[in-house]
Tab-separated table of C-alpha atoms in Angstrom:
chain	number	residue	atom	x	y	z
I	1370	UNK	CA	-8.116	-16.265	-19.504
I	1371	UNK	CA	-11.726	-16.732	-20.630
I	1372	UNK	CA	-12.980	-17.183	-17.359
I	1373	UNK	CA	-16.375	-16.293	-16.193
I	1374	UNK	CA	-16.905	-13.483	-13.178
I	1375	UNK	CA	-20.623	-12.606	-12.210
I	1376	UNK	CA	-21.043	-9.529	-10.482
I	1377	UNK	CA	-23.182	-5.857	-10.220
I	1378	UNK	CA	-20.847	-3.713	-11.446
I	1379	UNK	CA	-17.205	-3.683	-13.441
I	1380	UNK	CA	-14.832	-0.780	-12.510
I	1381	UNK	CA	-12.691	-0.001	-15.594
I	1382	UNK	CA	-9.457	1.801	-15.034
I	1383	UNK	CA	-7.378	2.891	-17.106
I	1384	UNK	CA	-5.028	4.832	-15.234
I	1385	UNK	CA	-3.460	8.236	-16.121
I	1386	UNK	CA	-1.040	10.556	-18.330
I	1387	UNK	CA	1.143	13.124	-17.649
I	1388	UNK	CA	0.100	17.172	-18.660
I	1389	UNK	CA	3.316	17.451	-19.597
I	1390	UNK	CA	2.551	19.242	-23.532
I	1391	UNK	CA	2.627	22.634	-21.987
I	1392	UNK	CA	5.744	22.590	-19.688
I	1393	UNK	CA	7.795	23.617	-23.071
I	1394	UNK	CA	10.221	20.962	-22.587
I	1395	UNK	CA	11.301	20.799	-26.394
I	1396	UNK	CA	13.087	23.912	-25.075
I	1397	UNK	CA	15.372	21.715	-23.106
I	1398	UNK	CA	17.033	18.367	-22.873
I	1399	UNK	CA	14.784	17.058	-20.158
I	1400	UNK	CA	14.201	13.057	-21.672
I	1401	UNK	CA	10.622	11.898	-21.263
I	1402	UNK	CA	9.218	8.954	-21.394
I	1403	UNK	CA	5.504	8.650	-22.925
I	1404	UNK	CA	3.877	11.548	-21.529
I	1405	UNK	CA	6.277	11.201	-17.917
I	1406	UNK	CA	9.556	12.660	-16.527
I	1407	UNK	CA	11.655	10.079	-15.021
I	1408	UNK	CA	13.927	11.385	-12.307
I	1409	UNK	CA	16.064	10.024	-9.843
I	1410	UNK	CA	15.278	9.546	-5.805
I	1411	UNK	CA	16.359	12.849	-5.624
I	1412	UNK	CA	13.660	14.245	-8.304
I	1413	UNK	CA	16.582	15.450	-10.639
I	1414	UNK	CA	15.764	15.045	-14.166
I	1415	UNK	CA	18.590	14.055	-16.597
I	1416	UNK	CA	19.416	17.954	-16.295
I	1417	UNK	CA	20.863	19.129	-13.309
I	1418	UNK	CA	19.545	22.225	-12.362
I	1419	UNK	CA	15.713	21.000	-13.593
I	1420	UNK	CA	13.658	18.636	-10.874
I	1421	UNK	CA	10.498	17.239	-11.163
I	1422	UNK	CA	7.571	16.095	-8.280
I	1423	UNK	CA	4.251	14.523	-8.048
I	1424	UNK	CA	2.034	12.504	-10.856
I	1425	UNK	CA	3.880	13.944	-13.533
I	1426	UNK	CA	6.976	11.706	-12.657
I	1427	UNK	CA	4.854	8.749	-12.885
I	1428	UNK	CA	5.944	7.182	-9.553
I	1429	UNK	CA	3.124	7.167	-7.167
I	1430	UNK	CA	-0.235	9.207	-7.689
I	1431	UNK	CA	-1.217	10.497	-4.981
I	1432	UNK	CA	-1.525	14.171	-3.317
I	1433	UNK	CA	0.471	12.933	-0.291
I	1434	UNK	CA	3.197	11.397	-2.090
I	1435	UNK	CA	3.527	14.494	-4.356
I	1436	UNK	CA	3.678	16.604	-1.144
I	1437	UNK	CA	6.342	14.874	0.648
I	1438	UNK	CA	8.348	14.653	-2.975
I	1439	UNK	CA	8.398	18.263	-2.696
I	1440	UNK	CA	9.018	18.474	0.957
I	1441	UNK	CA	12.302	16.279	0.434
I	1442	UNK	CA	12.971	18.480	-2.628
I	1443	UNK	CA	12.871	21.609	-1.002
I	1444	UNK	CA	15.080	20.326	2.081
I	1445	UNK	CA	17.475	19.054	-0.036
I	1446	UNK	CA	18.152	22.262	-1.936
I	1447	UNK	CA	17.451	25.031	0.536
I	1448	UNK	CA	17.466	23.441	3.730
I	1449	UNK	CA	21.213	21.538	3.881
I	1450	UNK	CA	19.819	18.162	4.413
I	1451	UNK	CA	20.092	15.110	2.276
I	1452	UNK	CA	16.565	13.884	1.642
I	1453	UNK	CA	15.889	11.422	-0.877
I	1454	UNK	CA	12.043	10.359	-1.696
I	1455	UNK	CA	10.680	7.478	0.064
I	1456	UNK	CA	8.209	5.688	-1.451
I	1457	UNK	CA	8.440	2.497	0.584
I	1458	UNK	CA	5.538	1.049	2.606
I	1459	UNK	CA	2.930	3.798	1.518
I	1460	UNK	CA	-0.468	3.334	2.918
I	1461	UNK	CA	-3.290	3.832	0.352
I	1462	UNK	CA	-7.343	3.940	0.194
I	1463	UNK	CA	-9.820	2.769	-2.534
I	1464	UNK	CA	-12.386	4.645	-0.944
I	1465	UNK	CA	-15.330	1.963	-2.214
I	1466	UNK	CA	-17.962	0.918	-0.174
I	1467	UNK	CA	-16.282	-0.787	1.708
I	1468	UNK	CA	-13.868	0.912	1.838
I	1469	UNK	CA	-10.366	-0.729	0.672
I	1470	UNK	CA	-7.480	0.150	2.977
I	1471	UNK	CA	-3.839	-1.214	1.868
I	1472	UNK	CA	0.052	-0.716	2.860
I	1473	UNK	CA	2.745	-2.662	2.040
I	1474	UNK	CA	3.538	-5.552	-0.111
I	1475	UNK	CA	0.619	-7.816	-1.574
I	1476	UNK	CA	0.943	-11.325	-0.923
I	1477	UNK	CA	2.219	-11.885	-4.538
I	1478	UNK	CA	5.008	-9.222	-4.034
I	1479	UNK	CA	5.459	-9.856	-0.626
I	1480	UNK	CA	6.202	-13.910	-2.055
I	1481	UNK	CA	8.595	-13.016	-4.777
I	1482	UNK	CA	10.617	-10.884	-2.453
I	1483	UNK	CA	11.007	-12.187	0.869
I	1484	UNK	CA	10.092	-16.304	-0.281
I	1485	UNK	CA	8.958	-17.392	3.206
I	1486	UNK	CA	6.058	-15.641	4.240
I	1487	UNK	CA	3.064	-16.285	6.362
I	1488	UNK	CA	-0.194	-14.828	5.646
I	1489	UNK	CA	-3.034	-14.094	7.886
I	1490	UNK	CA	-6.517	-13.880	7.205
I	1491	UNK	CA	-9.842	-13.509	8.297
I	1492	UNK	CA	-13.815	-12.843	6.757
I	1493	UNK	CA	-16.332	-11.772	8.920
I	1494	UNK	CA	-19.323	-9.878	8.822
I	1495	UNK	CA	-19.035	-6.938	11.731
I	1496	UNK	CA	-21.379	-6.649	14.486
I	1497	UNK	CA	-23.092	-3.549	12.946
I	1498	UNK	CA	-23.839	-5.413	10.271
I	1499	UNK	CA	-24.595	-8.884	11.921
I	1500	UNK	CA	-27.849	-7.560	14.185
I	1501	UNK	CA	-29.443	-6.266	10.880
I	1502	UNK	CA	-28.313	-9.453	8.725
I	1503	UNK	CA	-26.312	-7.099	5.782
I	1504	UNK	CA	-24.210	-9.177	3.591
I	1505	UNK	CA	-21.997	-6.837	3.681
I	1506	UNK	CA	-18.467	-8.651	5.100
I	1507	UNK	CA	-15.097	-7.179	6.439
I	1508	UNK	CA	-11.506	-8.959	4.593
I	1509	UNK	CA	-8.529	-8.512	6.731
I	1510	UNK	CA	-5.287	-9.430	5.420
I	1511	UNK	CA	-1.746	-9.476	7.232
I	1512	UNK	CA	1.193	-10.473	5.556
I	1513	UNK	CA	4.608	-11.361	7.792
I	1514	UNK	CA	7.689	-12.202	6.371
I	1515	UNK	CA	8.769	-15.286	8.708
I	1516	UNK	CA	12.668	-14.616	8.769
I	1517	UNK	CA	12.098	-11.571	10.711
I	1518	UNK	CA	8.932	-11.699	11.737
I	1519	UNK	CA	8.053	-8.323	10.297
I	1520	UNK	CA	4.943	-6.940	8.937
I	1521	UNK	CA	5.627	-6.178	5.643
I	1522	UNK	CA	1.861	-5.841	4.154
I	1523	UNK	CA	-1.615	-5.251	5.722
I	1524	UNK	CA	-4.555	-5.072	2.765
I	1525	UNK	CA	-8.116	-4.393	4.862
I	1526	UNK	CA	-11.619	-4.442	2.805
I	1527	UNK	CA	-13.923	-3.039	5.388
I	1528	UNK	CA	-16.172	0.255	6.767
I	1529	UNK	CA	-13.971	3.141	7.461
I	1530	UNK	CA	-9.949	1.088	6.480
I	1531	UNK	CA	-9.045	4.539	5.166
I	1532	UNK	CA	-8.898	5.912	8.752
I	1533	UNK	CA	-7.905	2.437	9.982
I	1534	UNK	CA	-5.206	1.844	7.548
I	1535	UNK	CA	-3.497	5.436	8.435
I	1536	UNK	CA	-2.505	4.231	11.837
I	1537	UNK	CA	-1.588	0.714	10.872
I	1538	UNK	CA	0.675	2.320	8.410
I	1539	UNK	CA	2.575	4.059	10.876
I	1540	UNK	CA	3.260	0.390	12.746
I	1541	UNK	CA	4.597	-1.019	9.473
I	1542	UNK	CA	6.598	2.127	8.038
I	1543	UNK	CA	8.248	1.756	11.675
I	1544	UNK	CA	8.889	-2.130	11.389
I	1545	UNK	CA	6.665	-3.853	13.707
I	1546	UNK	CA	6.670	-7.533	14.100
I	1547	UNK	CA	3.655	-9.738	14.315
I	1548	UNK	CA	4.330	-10.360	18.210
I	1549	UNK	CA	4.122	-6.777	18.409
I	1550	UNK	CA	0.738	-6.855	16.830
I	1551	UNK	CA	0.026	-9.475	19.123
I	1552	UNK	CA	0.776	-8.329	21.967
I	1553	UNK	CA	-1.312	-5.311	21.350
I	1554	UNK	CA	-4.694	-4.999	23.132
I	1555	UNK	CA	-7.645	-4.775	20.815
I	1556	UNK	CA	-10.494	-2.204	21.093
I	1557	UNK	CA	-14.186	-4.243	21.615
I	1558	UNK	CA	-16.057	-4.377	19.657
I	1559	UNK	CA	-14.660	-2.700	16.642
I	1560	UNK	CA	-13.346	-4.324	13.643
I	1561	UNK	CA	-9.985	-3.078	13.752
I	1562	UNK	CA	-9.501	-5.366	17.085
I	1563	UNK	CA	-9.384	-8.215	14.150
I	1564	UNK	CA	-5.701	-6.826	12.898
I	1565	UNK	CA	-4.649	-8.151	16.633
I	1566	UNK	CA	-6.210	-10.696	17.352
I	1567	UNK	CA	-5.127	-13.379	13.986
I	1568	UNK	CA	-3.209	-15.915	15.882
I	1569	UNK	CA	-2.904	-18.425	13.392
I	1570	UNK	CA	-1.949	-18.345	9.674
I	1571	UNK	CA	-3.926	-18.654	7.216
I	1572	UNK	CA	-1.423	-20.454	4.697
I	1573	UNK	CA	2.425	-19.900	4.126
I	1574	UNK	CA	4.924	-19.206	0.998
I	1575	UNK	CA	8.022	-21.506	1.402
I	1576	UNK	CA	10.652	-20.052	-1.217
I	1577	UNK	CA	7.815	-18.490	-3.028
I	1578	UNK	CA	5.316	-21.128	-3.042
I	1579	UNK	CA	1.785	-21.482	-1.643
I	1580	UNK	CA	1.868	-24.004	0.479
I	1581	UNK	CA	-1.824	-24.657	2.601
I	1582	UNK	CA	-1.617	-25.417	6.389
């Protein structure tokens, strides 16, 4: 949009392909598309007896994901259970300095889907930072969808989100509500206390529009 950004450094990233030129899949019918294998939430390929897991499949990259792909794969077929692949609510970590912890929805997402949303959020600099004077700052970000109440996204910039974001992930895969993350008693002094301790919202969406408090 010919805008202007001044920073220190620009990350480029341009993402991934599949290694899919050796797998000998002219051999079959297996469809591809670009260098991926789409499959369906059961990693079956348009074949039935050929299923496919992890980055190649172009769904989410990550080792975990790949792991519990196979996991549900391998319960499915040998174990006689019905596991499909979730990949809903899947916590994630730039690992930056700070670090860049995320789960959930982003606010944009979180607008388009749900309309009426509330978001929370808070910029400080933490304590280990404030007796030395760093400019380095903490970004906490909570996201509630106000029909329910629910957390559905939690997006922390911050020392250390990776290990903070795992737990907070396990509170949102499970459906916690914002009371619930009120009601929870924060650990002092720590950072993390900040994810309990937002009482008021930042701004809300009403049917999927910004509106400032």
């Amino acid at each position: 949009n010919n805008g202007k950004v001044d920073c220190d450094a620009v990350l480029y990233a341009t993402g991934r392909g599949g290694k899919i030129d050796q797998l000998n899949l002219e051999s079959t019918a297996v469809e591809t598309k670009g260098s991926f294998i789409p499959v369906d939430e059961y990693s079956k390929t348009n074949v039935d007896n050929i299923y496919a897991v992890g980055d190649v499949t172009d769904r989410i990259a990550l080792t975990p994901v790949a792991l519990m792909e196979g996991h549900c794969l391998a319960d499915t077929l040998f174990g006689g259970m019905d596991r499909k692949s979730d990949h809903k609510l899947v916590a994630s970590t730039v690992f930056t300095n700070p670090e860049i912890g995320t789960v959930g929805y982003t606010e944009e997402e979180a607008a388009e889907k749900f309309k009426d949303i509330a978001v929370y959020k808070s910029k400080f600099r933490a304590m280990k930072h404030s007796f030395p004077k760093s400019e380095t700052y903490s970004l906490f970000k909570i996201i509630v969808d106000s029909k329910t109440d629910k957390v559905v996204g939690v997006h922390v910039a911050t020392d250390g989100a990776g290990e903070m974001i795992q737990g907070v992930g396990i509170a949102v895969k499970m459906g916690a509500t914002k009371k619930d993350f009120d009601v929870t008693i924060g650990i002092h002094p720590t950072s993390a206390e900040e994810l309990v301790t937002m009482r008021s919202p930042s701004y809300h969406y009403k049917d999927g529009v910004k509106v400032e408090d």
